[in-house]
Coordinates of C-alpha atoms in Angstrom, one line a residue:
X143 CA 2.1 -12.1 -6.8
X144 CA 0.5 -9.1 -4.9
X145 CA 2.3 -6.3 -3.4
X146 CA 2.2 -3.3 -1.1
X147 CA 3.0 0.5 -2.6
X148 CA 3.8 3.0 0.0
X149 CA 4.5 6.8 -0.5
X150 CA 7.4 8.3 1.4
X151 CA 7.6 12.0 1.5
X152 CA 11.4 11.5 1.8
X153 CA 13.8 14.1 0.0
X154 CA 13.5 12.9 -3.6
X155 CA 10.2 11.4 -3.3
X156 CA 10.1 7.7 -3.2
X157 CA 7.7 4.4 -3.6
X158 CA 8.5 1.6 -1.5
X159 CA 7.4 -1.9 -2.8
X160 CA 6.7 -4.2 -0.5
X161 CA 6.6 -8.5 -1.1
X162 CA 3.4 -9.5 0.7
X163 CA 4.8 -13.1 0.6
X164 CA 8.0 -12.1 2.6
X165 CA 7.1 -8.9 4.0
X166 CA 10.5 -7.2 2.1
X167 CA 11.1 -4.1 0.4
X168 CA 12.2 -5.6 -3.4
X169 CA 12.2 -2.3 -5.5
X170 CA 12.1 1.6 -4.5
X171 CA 11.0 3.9 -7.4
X172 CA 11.6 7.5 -7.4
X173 CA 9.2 9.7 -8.2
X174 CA 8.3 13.5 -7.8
X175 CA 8.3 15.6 -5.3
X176 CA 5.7 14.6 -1.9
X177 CA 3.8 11.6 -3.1
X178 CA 0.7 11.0 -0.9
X179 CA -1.8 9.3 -2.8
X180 CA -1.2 5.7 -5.0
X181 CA -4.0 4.1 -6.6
X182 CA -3.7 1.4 -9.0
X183 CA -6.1 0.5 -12.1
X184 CA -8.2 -2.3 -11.8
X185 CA -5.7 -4.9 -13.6
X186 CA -3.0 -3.8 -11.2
X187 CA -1.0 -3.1 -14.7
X188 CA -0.5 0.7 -13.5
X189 CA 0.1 2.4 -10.3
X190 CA -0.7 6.0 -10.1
X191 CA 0.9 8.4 -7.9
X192 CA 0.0 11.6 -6.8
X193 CA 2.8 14.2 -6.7
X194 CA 1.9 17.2 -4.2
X195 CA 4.7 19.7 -5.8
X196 CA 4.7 22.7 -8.1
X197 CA 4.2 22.1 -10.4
X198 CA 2.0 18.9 -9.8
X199 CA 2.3 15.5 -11.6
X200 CA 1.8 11.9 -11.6
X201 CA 4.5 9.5 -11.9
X202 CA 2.7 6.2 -13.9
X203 CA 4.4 3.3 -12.5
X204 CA 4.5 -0.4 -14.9
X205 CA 3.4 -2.2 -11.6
X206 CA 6.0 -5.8 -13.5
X207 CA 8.9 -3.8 -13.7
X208 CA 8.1 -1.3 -10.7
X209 CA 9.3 1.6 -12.9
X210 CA 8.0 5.1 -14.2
X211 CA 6.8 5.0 -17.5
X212 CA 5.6 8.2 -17.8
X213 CA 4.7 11.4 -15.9
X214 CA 1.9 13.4 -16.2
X215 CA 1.8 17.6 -15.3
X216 CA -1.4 18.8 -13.7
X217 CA -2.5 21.6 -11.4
X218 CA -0.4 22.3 -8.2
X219 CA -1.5 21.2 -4.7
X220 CA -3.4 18.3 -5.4
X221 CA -5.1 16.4 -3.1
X222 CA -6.7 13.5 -3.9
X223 CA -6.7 11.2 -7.3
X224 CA -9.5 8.3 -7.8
X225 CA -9.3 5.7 -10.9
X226 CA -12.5 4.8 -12.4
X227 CA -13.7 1.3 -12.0
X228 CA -13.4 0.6 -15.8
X229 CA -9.4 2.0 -15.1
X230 CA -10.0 4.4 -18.4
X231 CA -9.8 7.4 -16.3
X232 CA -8.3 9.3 -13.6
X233 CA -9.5 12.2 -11.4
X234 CA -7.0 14.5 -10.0
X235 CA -8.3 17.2 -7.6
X236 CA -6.6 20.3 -7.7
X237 CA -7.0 22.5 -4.4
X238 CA -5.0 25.7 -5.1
X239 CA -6.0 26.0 -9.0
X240 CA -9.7 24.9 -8.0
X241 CA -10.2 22.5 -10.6
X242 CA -10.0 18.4 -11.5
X243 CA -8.4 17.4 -13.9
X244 CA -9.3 13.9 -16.3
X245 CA -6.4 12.0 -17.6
X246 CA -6.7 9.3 -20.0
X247 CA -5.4 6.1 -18.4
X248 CA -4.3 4.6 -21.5
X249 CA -2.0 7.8 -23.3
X250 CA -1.4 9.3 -19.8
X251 CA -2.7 12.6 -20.9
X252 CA -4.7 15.0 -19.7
X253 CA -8.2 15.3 -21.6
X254 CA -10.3 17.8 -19.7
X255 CA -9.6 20.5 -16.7
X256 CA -13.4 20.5 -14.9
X257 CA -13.4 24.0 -12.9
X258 CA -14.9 23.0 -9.4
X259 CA -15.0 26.3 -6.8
X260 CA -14.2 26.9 -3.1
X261 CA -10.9 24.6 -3.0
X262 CA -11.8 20.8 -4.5
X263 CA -10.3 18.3 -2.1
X264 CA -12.1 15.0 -2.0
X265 CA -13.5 12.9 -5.0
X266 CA -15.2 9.8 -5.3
X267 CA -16.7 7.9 -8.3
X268 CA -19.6 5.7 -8.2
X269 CA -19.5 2.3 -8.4
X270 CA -21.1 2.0 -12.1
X271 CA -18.4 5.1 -13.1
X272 CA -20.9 6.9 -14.1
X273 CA -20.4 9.9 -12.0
X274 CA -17.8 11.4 -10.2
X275 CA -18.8 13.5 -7.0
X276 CA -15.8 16.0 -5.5
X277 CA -15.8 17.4 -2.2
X278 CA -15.0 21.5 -2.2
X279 CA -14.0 21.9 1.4
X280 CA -13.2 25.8 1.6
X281 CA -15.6 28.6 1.9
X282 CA -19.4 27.9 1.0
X283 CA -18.4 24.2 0.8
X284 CA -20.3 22.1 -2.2
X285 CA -20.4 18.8 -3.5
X286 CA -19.9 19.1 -7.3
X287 CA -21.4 16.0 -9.7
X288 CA -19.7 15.3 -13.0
X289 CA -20.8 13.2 -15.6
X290 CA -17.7 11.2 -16.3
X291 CA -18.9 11.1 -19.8
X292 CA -19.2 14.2 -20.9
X293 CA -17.6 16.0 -18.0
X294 CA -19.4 18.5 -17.9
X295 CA -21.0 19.2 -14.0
X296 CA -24.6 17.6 -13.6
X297 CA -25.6 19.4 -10.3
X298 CA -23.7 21.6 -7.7
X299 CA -26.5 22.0 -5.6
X300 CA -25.5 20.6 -2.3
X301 CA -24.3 23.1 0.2
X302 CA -22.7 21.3 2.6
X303 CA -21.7 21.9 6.2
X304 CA -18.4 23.9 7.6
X305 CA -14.9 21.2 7.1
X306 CA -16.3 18.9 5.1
X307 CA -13.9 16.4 4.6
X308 CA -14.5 12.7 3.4
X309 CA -17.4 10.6 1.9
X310 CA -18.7 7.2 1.4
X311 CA -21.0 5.1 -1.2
X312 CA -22.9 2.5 -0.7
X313 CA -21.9 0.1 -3.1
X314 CA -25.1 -0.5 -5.0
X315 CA -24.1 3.7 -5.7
X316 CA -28.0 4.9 -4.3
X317 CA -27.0 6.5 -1.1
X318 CA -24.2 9.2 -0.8
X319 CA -22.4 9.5 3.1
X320 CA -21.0 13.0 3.8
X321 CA -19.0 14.2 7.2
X322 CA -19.1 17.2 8.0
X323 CA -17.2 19.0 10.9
X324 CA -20.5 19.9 12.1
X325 CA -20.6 16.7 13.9
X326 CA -23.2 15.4 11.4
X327 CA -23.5 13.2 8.4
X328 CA -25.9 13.7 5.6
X329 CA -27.2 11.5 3.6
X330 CA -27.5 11.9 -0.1
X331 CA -29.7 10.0 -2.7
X332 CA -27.8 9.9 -6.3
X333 CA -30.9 9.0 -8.4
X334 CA -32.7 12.5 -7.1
X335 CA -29.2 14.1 -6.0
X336 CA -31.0 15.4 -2.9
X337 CA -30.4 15.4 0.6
X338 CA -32.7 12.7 2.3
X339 CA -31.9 13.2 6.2
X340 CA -29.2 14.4 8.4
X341 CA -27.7 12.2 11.1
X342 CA -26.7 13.8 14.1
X343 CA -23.1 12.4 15.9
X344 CA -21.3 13.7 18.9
X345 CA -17.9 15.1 19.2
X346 CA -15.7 16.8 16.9
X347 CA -14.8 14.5 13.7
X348 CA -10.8 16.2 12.8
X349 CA -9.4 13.9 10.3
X350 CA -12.6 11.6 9.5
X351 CA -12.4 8.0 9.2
X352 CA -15.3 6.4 7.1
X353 CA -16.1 3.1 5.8
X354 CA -19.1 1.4 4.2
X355 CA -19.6 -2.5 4.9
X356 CA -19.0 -4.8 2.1
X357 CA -23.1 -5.5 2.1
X358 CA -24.0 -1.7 2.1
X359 CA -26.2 -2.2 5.4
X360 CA -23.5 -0.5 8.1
X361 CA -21.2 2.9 7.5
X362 CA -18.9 3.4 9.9
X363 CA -17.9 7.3 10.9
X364 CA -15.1 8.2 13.6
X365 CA -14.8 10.7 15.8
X366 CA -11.8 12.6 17.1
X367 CA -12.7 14.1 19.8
X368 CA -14.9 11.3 21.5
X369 CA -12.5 8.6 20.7
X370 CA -15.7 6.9 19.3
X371 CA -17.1 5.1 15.8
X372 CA -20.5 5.7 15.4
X373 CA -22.5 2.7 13.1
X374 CA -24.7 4.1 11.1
X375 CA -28.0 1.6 10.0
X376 CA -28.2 2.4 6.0
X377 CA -31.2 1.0 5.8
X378 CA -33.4 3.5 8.9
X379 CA -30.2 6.3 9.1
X380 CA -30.0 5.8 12.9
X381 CA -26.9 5.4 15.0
X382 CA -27.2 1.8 16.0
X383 CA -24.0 1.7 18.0
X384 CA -21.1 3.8 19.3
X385 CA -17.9 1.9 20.0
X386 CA -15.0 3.0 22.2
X387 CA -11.4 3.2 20.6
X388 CA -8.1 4.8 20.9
X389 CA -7.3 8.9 21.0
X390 CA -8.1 10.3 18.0
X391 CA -9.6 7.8 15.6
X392 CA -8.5 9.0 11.9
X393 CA -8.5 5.8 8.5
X394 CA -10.2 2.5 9.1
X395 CA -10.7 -0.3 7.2
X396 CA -13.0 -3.1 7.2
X397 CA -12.3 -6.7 5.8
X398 CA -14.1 -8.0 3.0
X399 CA -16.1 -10.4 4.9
X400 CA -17.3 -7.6 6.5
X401 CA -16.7 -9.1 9.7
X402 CA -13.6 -7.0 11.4
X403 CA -13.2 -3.1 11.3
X404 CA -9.7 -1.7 11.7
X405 CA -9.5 2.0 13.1
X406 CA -6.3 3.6 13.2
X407 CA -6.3 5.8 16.5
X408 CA -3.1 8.4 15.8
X409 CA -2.6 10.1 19.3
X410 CA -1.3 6.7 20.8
X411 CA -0.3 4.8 17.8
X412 CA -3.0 2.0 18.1
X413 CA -5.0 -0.4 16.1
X414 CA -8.6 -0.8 17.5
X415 CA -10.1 -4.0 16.2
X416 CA -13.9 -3.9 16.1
X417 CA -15.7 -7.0 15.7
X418 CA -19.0 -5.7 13.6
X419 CA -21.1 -8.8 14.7
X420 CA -20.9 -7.4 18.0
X421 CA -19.8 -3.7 17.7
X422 CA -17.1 -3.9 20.3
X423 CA -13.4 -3.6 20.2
X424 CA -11.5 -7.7 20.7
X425 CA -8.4 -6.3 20.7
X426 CA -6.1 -3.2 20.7
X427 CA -2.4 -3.7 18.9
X428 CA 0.3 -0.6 19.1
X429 CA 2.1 -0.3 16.2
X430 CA 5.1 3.3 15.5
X431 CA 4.4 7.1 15.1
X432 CA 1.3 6.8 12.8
X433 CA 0.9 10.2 12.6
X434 CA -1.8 12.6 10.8
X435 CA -3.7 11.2 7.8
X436 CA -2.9 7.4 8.9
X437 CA -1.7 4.8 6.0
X438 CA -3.9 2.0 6.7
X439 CA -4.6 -0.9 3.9
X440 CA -5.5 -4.7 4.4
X441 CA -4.3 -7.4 1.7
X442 CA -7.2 -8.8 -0.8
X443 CA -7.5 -11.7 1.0
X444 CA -7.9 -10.2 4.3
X445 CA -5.3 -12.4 6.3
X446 CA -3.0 -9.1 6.6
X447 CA -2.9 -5.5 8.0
X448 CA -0.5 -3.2 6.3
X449 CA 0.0 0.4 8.8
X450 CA 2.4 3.2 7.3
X451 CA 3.8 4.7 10.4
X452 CA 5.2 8.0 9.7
X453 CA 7.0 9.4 12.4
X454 CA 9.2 6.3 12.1
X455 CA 9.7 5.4 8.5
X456 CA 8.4 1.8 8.3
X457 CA 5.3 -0.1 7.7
X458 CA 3.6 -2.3 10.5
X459 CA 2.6 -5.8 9.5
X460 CA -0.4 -7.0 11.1
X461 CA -1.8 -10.8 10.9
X462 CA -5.3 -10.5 11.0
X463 CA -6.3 -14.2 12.3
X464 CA -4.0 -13.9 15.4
X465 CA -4.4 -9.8 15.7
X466 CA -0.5 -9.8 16.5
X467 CA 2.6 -7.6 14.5
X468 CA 4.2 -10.2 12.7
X469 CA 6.7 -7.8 10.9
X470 CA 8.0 -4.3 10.8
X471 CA 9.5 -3.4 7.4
X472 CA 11.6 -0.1 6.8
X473 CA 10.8 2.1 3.5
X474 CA 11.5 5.7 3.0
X475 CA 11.1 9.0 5.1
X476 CA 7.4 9.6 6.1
X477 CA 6.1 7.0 4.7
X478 CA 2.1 8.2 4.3
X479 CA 0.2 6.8 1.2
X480 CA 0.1 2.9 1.3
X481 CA -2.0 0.6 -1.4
X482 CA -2.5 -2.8 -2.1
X483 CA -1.9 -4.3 -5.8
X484 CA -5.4 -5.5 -6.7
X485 CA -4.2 -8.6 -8.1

């Protein structure tokens, strides 16, 4: 049986867990203080949650008895946490105290603090797990490679555009995808770790949506301020497309067929549904207050659209054969982080 997690920033700090079968909250675990970020290892055994308090932590959650096993301190204001596809390790990025921090997945402790400047906000880790590239997104703004073996830093040679603020792989790990709030993408090759081209987009990207397609042959990059999604040809680095959606275009998803891209547009509380065949919107679907940073996850299978809407404390239910709401589910205060067991 899989479930759904979902963060609520609520006054004690809560997980929702969510019965994809029935669409009904069966357990709520507490947890710190401002939980934003879940991610689970690859046997769905453990659920990790990222506390945003001071001082930080991560509540380990035993996915079969939905319950904290064990808490982990690291460094305050943290903003992102990535597992590594072997589940061995986790990656905790730790903005105010500029550093990431390694915990060992199996004793829950912390085994290495890697000091990254200039505010580290963003992380991702390659497909094979051998490197784990974070996203500094204050001042001179770098992206920082770590050897996830050694953890010591392999390059920090990028210098990368002003509001930096998500990335994408390609999932055979060659090419690197970075936005930049100078309304351009650059592309990155990891075997060299140098910066192959530069792809110019229009608008003003705010809170970036990106996705890579399951076949590593379309990425898919939002704009705010155009309302737009740009598709990006991974194999010539041109914009093939640029798709109309909803105001303000922020998470999107794509199924694992590939075959339907799910934008979650947060000035009007929408669901733009892009079919990628044809790289145009089939249908629109209004869901609650999304609000910023939109929760948006799909269910292994595809057949289901899970949308945390903030501003009103539940989580929309979208069946994605029929593109209708099927069910709206209450959880906790805020709800913002929202995760899909993976088994």
């Amino acid at each position: 049986m899989s479930f759904v997690y979902v963060a609520n920033l609520d006054d004690v700090g809560s997980v929702s867990v969510i019965d994809i079968k029935t669409h009904s909250v069966i357990a709520t675990v507490e947890v710190g203080d401002d939980p934003r970020v879940i991610q689970f290892t690859p046997d769905g055994k453990l659920a990790y949650v990222m506390n945003d308090t001071s001082p930080g932590s991560i509540s380990i959650i035993d996915t079969k008895t939905h319950s904290v096993i064990a808490t982990t301190l690291i460094g305050n204001n943290s903003s992102d946490l990535q597992i590594s596809p072997d589940g061995k390790l986790a990656y905790v990025a730790s903005v105010l105290e500029e550093f990431v921090c390694v915990i060992d997945t199996k004793t829950h402790s912390v085994i290495a603090n890697v000091d990254i400047v200039n505010a580290p906000r963003v992380i991702l880790i390659t497909p094979d797990g051998s490197v784990a590239y974070v996203l500094s997104t204050r001042g001179q703004q770098r992206l920082t490679a770590i050897d996830t073996k050694t953890h010591n830093i392999i390059s920090t040679n990028f210098i990368i555009g002003d509001s930096a603020n998500n990335m994408v792989i390609t999932p055979n790990g060659k090419m690197l995808y970075v936005a930049t709030d100078m309304r351009n993408v650059m592309v990155i090759d990891t075997k060299t770790q140098s910066i192959i081209t530069t792809i110019a987009i229009g608008g003003q990207f705010m809170n970036i949506g990106m996705v890579v397609a399951p076949d590593g042959k379309f990425v898919y990059v939002g704009s705010g301020q155009d309302r737009t999604v740009s598709v990006i040809d991974t194999k010539s680095h041109n914009i093939i497309a640029t798709v109309d959606v909803g105001e303000r275009p922020d998470n999107m998803v794509i199924t694992p067929d590939g075959k339907l891209l799910y934008v979650a547009n947060v000035s009007d509380n929408t669901i733009s549904v892009i079919d990628t065949k044809t790289n145009s919107v089939i249908a629109t679907i209004s869901v609650n207050d999304i609000g910023n940073n939109a929760g948006i996850t799909l269910s292994l299978d595809g057949k289901f659209l899970y949308v945390a809407n903030m501003g009103s404390g539940n989580v929309s239910v979208i069946e994605t054969k029929t593109q209708s709401l099927i069910a709206t589910v209450p959880v906790g205060s805020n709800p913002v982080g929202i995760t899909v067991a993976p088994v």
